[in-house]
GROMACS .gro file of C-alpha atoms in nm:
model
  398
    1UNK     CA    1   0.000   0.000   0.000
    2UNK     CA    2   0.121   0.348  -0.083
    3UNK     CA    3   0.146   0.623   0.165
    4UNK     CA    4  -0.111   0.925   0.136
    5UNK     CA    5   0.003   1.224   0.116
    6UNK     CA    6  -0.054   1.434   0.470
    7UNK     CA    7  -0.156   1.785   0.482
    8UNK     CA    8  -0.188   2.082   0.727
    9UNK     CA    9  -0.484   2.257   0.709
   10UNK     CA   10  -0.492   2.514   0.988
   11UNK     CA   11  -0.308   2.563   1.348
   12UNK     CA   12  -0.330   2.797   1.598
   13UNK     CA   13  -0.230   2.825   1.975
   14UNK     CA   14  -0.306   3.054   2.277
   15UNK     CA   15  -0.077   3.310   2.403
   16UNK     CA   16   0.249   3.153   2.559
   17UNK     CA   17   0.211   3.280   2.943
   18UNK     CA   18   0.521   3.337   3.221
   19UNK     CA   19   0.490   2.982   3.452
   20UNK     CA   20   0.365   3.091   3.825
   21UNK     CA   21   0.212   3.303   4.025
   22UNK     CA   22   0.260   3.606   3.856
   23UNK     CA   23   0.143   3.437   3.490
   24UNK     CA   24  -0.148   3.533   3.313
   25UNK     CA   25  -0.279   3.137   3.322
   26UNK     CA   26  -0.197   3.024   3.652
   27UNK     CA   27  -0.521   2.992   3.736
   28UNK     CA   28  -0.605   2.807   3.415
   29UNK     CA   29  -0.601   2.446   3.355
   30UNK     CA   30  -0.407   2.335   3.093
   31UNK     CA   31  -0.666   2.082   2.969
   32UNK     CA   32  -0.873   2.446   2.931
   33UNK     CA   33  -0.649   2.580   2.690
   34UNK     CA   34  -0.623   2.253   2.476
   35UNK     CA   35  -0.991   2.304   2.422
   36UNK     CA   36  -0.997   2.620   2.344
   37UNK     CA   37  -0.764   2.498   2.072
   38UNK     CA   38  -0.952   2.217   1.923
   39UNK     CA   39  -1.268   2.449   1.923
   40UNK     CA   40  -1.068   2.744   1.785
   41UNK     CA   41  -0.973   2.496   1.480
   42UNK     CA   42  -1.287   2.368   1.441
   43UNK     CA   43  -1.500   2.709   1.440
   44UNK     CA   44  -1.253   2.856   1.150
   45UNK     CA   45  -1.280   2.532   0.966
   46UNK     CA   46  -1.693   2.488   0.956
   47UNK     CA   47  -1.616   2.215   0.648
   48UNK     CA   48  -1.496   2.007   0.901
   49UNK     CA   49  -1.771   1.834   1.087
   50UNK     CA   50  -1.710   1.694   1.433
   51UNK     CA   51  -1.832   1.376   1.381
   52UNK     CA   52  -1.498   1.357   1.088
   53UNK     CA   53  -1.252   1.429   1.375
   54UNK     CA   54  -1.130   1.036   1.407
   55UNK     CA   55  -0.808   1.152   1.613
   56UNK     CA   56  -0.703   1.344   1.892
   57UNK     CA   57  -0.350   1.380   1.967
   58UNK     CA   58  -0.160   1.566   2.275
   59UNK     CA   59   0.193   1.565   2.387
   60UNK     CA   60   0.274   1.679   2.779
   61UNK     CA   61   0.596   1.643   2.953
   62UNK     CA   62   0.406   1.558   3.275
   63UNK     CA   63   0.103   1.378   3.216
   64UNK     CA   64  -0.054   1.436   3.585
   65UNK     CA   65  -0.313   1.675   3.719
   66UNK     CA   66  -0.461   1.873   3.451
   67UNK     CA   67  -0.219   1.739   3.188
   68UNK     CA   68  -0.311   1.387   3.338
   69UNK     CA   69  -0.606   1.134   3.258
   70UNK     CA   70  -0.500   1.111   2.829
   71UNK     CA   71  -0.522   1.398   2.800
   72UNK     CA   72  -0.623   1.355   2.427
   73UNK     CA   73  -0.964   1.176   2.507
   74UNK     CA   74  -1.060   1.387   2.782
   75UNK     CA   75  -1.010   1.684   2.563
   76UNK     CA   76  -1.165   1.570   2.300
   77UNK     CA   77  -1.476   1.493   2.552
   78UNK     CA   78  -1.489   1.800   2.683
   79UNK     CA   79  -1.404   2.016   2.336
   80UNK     CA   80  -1.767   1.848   2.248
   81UNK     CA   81  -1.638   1.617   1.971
   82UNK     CA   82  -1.834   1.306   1.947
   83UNK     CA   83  -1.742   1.009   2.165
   84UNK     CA   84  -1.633   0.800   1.862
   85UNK     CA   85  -1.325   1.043   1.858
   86UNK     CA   86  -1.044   0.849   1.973
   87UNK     CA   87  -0.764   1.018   2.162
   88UNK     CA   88  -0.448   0.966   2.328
   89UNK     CA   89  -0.099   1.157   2.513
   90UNK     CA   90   0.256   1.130   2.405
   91UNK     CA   91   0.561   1.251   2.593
   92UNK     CA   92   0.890   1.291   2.436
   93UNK     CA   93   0.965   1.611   2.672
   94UNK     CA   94   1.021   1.913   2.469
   95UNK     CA   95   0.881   1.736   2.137
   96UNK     CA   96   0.647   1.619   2.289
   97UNK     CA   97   0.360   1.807   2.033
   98UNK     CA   98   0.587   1.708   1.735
   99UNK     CA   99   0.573   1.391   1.816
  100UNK     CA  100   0.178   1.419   1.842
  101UNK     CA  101   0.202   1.601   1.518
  102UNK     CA  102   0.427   1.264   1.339
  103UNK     CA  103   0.160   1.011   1.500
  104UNK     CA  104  -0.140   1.174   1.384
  105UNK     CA  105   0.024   1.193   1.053
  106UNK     CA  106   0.154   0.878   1.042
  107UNK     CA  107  -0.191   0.709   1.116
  108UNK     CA  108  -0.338   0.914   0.864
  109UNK     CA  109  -0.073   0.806   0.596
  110UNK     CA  110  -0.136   0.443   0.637
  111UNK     CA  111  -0.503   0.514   0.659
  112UNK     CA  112  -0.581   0.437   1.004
  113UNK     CA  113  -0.777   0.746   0.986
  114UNK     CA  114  -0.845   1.080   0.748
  115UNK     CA  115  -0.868   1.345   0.947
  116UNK     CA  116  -0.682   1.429   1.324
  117UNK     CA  117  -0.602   1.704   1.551
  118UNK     CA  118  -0.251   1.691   1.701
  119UNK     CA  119  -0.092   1.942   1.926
  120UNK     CA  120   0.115   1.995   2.272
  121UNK     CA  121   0.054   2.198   2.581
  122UNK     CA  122   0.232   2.265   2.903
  123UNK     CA  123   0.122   2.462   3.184
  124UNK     CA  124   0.489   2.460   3.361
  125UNK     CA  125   0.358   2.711   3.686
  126UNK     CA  126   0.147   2.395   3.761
  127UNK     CA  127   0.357   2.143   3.669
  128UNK     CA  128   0.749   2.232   3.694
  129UNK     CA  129   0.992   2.056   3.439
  130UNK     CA  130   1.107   1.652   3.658
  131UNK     CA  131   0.958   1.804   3.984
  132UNK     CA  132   0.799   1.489   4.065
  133UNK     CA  133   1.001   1.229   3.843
  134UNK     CA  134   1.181   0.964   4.024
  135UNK     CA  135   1.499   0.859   3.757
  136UNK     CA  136   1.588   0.520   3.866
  137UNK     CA  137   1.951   0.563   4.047
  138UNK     CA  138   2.114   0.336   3.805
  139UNK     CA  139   2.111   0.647   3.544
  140UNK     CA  140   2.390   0.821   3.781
  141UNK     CA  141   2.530   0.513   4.013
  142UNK     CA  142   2.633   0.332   3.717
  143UNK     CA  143   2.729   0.623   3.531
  144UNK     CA  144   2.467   0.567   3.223
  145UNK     CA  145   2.432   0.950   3.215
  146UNK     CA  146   2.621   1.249   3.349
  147UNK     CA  147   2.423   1.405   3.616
  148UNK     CA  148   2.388   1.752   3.407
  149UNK     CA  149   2.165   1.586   3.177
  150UNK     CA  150   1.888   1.638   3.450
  151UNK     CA  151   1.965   2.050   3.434
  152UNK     CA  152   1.874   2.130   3.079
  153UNK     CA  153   2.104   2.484   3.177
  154UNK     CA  154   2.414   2.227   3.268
  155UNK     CA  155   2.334   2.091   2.940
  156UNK     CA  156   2.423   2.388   2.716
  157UNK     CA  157   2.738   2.500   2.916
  158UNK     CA  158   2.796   2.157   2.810
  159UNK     CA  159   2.773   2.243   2.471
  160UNK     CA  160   2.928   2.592   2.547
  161UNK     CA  161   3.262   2.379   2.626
  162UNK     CA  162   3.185   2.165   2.305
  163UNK     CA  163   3.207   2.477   2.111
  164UNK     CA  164   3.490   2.716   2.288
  165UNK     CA  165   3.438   2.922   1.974
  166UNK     CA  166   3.066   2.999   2.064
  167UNK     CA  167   3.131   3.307   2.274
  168UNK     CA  168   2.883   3.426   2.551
  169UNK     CA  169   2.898   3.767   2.310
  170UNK     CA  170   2.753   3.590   2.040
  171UNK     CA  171   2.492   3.355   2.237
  172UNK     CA  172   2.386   3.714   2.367
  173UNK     CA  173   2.412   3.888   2.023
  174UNK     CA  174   2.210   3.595   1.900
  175UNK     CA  175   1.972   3.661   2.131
  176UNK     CA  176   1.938   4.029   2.086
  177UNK     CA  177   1.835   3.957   1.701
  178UNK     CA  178   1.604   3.729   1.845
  179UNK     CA  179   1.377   3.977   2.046
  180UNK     CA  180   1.438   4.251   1.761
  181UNK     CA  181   1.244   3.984   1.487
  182UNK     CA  182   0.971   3.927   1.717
  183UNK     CA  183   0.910   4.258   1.839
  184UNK     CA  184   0.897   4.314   1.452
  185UNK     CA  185   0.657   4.064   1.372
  186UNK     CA  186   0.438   4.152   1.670
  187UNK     CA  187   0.468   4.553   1.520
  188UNK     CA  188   0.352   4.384   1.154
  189UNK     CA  189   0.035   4.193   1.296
  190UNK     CA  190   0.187   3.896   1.188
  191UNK     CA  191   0.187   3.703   1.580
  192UNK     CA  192  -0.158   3.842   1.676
  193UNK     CA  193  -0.257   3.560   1.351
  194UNK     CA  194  -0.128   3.260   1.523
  195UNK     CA  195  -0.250   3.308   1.880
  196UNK     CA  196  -0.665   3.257   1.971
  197UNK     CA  197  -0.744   3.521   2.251
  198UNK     CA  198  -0.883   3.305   2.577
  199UNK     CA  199  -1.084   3.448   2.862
  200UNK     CA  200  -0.914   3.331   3.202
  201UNK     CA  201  -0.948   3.399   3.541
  202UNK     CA  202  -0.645   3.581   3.733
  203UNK     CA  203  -0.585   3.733   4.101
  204UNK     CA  204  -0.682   4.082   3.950
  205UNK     CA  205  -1.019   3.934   3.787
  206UNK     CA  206  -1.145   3.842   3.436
  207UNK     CA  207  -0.866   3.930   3.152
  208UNK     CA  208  -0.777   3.812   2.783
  209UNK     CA  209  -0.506   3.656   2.717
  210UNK     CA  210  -0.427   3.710   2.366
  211UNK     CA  211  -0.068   3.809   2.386
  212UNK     CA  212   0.265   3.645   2.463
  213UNK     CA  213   0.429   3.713   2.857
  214UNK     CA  214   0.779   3.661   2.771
  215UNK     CA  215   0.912   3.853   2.433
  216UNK     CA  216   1.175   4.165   2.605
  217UNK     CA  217   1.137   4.442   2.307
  218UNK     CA  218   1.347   4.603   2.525
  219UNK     CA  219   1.641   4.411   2.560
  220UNK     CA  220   2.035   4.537   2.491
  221UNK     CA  221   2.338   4.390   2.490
  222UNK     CA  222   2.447   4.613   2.807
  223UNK     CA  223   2.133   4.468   2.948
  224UNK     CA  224   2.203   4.062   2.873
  225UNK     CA  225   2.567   4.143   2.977
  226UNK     CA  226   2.505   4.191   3.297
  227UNK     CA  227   2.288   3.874   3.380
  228UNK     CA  228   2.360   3.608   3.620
  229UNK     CA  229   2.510   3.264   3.517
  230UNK     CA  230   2.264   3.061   3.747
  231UNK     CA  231   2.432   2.690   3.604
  232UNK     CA  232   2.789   2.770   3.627
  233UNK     CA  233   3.026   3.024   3.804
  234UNK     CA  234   3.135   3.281   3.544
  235UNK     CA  235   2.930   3.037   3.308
  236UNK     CA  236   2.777   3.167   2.953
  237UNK     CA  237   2.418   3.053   2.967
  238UNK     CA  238   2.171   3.344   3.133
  239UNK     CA  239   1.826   3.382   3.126
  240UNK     CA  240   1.859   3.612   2.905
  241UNK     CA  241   2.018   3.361   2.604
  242UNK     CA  242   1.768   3.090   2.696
  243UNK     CA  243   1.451   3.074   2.650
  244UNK     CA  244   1.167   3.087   2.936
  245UNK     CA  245   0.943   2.893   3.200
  246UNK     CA  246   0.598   2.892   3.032
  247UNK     CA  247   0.264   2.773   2.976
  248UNK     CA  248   0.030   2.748   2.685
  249UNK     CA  249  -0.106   2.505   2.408
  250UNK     CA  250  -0.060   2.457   2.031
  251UNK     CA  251  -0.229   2.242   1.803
  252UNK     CA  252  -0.300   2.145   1.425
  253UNK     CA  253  -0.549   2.001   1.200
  254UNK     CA  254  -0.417   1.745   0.972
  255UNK     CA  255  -0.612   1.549   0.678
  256UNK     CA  256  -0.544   1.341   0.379
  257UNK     CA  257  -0.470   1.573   0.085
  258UNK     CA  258  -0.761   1.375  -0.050
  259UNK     CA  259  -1.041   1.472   0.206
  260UNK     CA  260  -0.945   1.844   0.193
  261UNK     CA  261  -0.964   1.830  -0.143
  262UNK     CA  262  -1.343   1.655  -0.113
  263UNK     CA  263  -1.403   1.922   0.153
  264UNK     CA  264  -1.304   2.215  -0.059
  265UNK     CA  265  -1.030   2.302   0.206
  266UNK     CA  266  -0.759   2.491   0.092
  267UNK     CA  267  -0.408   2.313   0.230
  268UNK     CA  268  -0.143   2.502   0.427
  269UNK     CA  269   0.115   2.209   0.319
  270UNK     CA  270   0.223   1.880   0.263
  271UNK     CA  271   0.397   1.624   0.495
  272UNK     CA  272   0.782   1.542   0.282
  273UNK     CA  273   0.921   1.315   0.604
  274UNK     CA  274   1.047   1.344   0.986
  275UNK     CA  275   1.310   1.187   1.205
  276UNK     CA  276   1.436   1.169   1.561
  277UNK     CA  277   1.797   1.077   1.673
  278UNK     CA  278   1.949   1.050   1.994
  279UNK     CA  279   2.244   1.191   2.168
  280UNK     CA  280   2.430   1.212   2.463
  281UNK     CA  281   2.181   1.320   2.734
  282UNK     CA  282   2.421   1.552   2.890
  283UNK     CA  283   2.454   1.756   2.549
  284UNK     CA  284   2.121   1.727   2.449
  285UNK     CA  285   2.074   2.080   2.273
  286UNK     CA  286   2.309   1.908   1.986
  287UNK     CA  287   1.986   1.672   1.944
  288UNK     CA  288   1.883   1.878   1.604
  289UNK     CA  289   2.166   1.812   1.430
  290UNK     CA  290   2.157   1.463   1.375
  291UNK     CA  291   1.753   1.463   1.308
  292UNK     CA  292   1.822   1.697   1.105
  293UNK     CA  293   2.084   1.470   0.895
  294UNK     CA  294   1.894   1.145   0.939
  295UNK     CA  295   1.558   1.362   0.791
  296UNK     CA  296   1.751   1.514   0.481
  297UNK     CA  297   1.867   1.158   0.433
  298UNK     CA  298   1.565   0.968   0.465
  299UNK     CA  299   1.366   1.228   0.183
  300UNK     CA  300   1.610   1.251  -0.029
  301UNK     CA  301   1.659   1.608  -0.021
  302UNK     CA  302   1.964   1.869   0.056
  303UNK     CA  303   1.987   2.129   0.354
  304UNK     CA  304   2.011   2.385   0.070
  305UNK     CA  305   1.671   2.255  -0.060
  306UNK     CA  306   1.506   2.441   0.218
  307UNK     CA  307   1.377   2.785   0.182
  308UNK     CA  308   1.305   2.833   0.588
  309UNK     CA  309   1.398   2.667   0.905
  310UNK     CA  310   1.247   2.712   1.243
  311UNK     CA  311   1.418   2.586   1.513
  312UNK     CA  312   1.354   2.567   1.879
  313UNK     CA  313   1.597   2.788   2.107
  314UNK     CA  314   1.590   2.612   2.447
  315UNK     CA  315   1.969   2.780   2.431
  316UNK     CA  316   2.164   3.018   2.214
  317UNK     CA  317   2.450   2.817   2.225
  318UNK     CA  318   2.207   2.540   2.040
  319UNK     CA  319   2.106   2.759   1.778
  320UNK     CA  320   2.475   2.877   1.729
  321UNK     CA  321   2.611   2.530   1.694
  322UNK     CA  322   2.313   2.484   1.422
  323UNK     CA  323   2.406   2.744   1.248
  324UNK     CA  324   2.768   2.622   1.235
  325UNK     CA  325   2.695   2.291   1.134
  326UNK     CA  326   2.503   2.353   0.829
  327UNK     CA  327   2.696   2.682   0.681
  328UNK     CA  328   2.386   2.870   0.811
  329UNK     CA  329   2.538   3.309   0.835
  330UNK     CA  330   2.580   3.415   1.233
  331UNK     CA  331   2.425   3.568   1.308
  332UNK     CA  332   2.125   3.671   1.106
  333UNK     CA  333   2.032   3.400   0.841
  334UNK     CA  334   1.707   3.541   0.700
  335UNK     CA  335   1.594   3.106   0.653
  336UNK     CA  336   1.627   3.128   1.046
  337UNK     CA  337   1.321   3.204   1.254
  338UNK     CA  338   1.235   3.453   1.040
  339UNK     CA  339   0.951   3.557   1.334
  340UNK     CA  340   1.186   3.489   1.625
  341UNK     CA  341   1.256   3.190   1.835
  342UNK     CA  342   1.125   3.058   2.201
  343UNK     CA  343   1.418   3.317   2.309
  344UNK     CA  344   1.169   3.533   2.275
  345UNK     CA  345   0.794   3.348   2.319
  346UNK     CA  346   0.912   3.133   2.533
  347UNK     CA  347   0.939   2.724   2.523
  348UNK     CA  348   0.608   2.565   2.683
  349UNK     CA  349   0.770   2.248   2.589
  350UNK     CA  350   0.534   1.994   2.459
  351UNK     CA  351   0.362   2.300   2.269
  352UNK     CA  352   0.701   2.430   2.126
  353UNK     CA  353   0.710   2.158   1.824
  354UNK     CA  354   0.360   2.286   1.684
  355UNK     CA  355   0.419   2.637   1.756
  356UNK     CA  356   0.713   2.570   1.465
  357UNK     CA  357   0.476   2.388   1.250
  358UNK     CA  358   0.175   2.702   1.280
  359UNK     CA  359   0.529   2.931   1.169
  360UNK     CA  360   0.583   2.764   0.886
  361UNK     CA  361   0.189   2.744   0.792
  362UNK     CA  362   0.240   3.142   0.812
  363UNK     CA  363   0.539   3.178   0.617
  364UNK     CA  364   0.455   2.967   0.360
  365UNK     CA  365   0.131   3.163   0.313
  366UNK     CA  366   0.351   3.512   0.297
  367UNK     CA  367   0.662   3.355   0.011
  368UNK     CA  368   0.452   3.069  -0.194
  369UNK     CA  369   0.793   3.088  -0.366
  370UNK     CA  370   0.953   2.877  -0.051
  371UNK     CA  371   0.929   2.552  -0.132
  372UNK     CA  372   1.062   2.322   0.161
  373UNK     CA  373   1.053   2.429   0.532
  374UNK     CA  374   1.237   2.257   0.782
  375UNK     CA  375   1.084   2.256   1.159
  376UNK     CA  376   1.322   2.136   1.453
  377UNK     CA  377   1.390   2.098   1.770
  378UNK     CA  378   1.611   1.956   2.081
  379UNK     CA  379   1.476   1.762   2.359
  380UNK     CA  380   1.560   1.698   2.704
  381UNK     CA  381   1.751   1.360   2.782
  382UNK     CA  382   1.957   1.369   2.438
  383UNK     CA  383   1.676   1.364   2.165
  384UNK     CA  384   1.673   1.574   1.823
  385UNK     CA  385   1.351   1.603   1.587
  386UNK     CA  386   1.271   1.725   1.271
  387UNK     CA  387   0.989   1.780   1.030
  388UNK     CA  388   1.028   1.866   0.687
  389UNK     CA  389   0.707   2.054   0.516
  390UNK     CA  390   0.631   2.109   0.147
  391UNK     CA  391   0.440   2.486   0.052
  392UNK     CA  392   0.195   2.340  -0.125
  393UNK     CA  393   0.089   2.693  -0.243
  394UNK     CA  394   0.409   2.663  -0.433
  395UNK     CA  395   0.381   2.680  -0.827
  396UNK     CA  396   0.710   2.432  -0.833
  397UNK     CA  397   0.574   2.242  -0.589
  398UNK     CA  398   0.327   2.019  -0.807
   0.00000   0.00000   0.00000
């Protein structure tokens, strides 16, 4: 049996939020804001019928609480989708929505189903990153893994050492360019089209949350010079060059290219392959390069086949190394998060992987010259993954 071809029809996520107190969703459940997803997708897609929703996909790093119970059926319950929608949770820590996003796909490929949602959310005020994982002592007693693989900041001074050339001047210059393309794309409207505004409950009363918490317009390099190395004495990682603590959702609706066509939907674009590698856990921010490789190998196709790459800074030093490795220009590639990078929005893990995908959507909709977009990522414990999307809006591309 041949494959079917997999596309993207819409995406959209809520405003990324600061994790704790002092965030806009802390009195939100995350479940909450996965339904406001899946009914934000459906309302703007009216050709899609609930009853076709076969599939409901969700990746959470901690899958307890309000991110507990499958998350993907009980959403899908409470979203008011019929209960012959299946659903299910994935967790592969910070991909954990991409890897919702390559399920979903996958199932629809072999024709296990024709139409799914697929996204990731992570409400990290309510449920901090390992804060009540028990790693089985054999990881460190028998020396399986260095003991900075469990501090995800350890892990890119780690890389910092790995690459001696990668200054602290340039993870902070890197950074800088970072804030300046998303205050730019928030000044252009261009954000405001990816996020769904949500109603939520705070200390202070009812507000809207229809904005990200954690972009720093503001932000110099006098300013990111000065910050506090909280991993390492006179270390290079800051908070400043990494990316935040944060909560919010992201999801997608995916179909067969056939049933948009019989639904007279209009496809954002079309699923060319994906991989995930492994690495050392202690340098796990190197994770992209090798999905990256193994991706590009698998479809055929060359790094200089793709018109736009979004990539997932947990760490400037990640990015940087990425940049090295494939001959990308430091420090402003224009294929490079063209809109900024979770520098600036912030990294709600699991929801970080779709949050790429929606980019691309919206890039691909503003150059239908770009052909190929890459989307990828690193992930906690020594894991890379990577997504390679075809514009199908573009005239070469059929």
């Amino acid at each position: 049996m041949k494959a079917r071809d997999v596309v993207v029809v819409d995406g959209i996520r809520t405003a990324f939020g600061k994790a704790g107190e002092r965030g806009i969703f802390w009195m939100t459940r995350a479940d909450d804001m996965v339904v406001k997803v899946i009914r934000e997708l459906m309302r703007r897609n009216p050709q899609v019928k609930p009853e076709m929703v076969e599939e409901n996909v969700w990746g959470a790093t901690t899958q307890e609480g309000d991110q507990g119970l499958t998350m993907g059926r009980t959403t899908a319950i409470l979203a008011g989708l019929p209960v012959a929608t299946a659903g299910y949770s994935v967790d592969r820590m910070c991909a954990g929505g991409m890897t919702a996003v390559a399920c979903a796909a996958s199932e629809i490929a072999v024709g296990a189903c024709d139409v799914a949602i697929a996204g990731g959310v992570e409400h990290m005020g309510h449920h901090p990153m390992g804060a009540t994982a028990d790693p089985n002592p054999r990881f460190l007693t028998e020396k399986l893994v260095s003991q900075d693989a469990l501090v995800m900041g350890k892990t890119a001074e780690n890389l910092h050492d790995m690459f001696p050339e990668i200054t602290k001047e340039m993870a902070d210059e890197y950074s800088l360019l970072c804030q300046k393309k998303t205050a730019k794309a928030y000044q252009e409207g261009k954000i405001q089209k990816m996020i769904v505004p949500m109603t939520v409950y705070t200390k202070n009363g009812w507000k809207v949350a229809d904005r990200d918490e954690q972009p720093r317009p503001e932000t110099t390099m006098e300013g990111l010079a000065n910050l506090r190395t909280p991993f390492r004495v006179k270390g290079k990682v800051t908070p400043g060059n990494a990316s935040g603590l944060n909560d919010g959702a992201c999801g997608v609706l995916l179909m067969s290219e056939e049933k948009a066509k019989e639904l007279g939907l209009k496809p954002k674009m079309r699923l060319v392959g994906y991989a995930f590698a492994g690495v050392k856990p202690e340098i796990m921010g190197y994770g992209p390069i090798p999905s990256t490789k193994k991706v590009l190998a698998r479809t055929g196709l060359k790094f200089e086949d793709l018109d736009v790459v979004e990539l997932n800074e947990a760490f400037a030093v990640q990015a940087i190394a990425y940049m090295k490795e494939f001959g990308m220009k430091f420090p402003d590639d224009k294929r490079l998060n063209p809109y900024g990078g979770a520098i600036a929005f912030g990294h709600p893990l699991a929801s970080s992987g779709p949050r790429l995908v929606v980019h691309l959507m919206h890039y691909f909709e503003e150059h239908p010259e770009a052909r190929y977009g890459l989307a990828t990522m690193c992930v906690g414990l020594g894991q890379g993954g990577s997504i390679i999307w075809e514009n199908v809006q573009n005239t070469k591309s059929e």
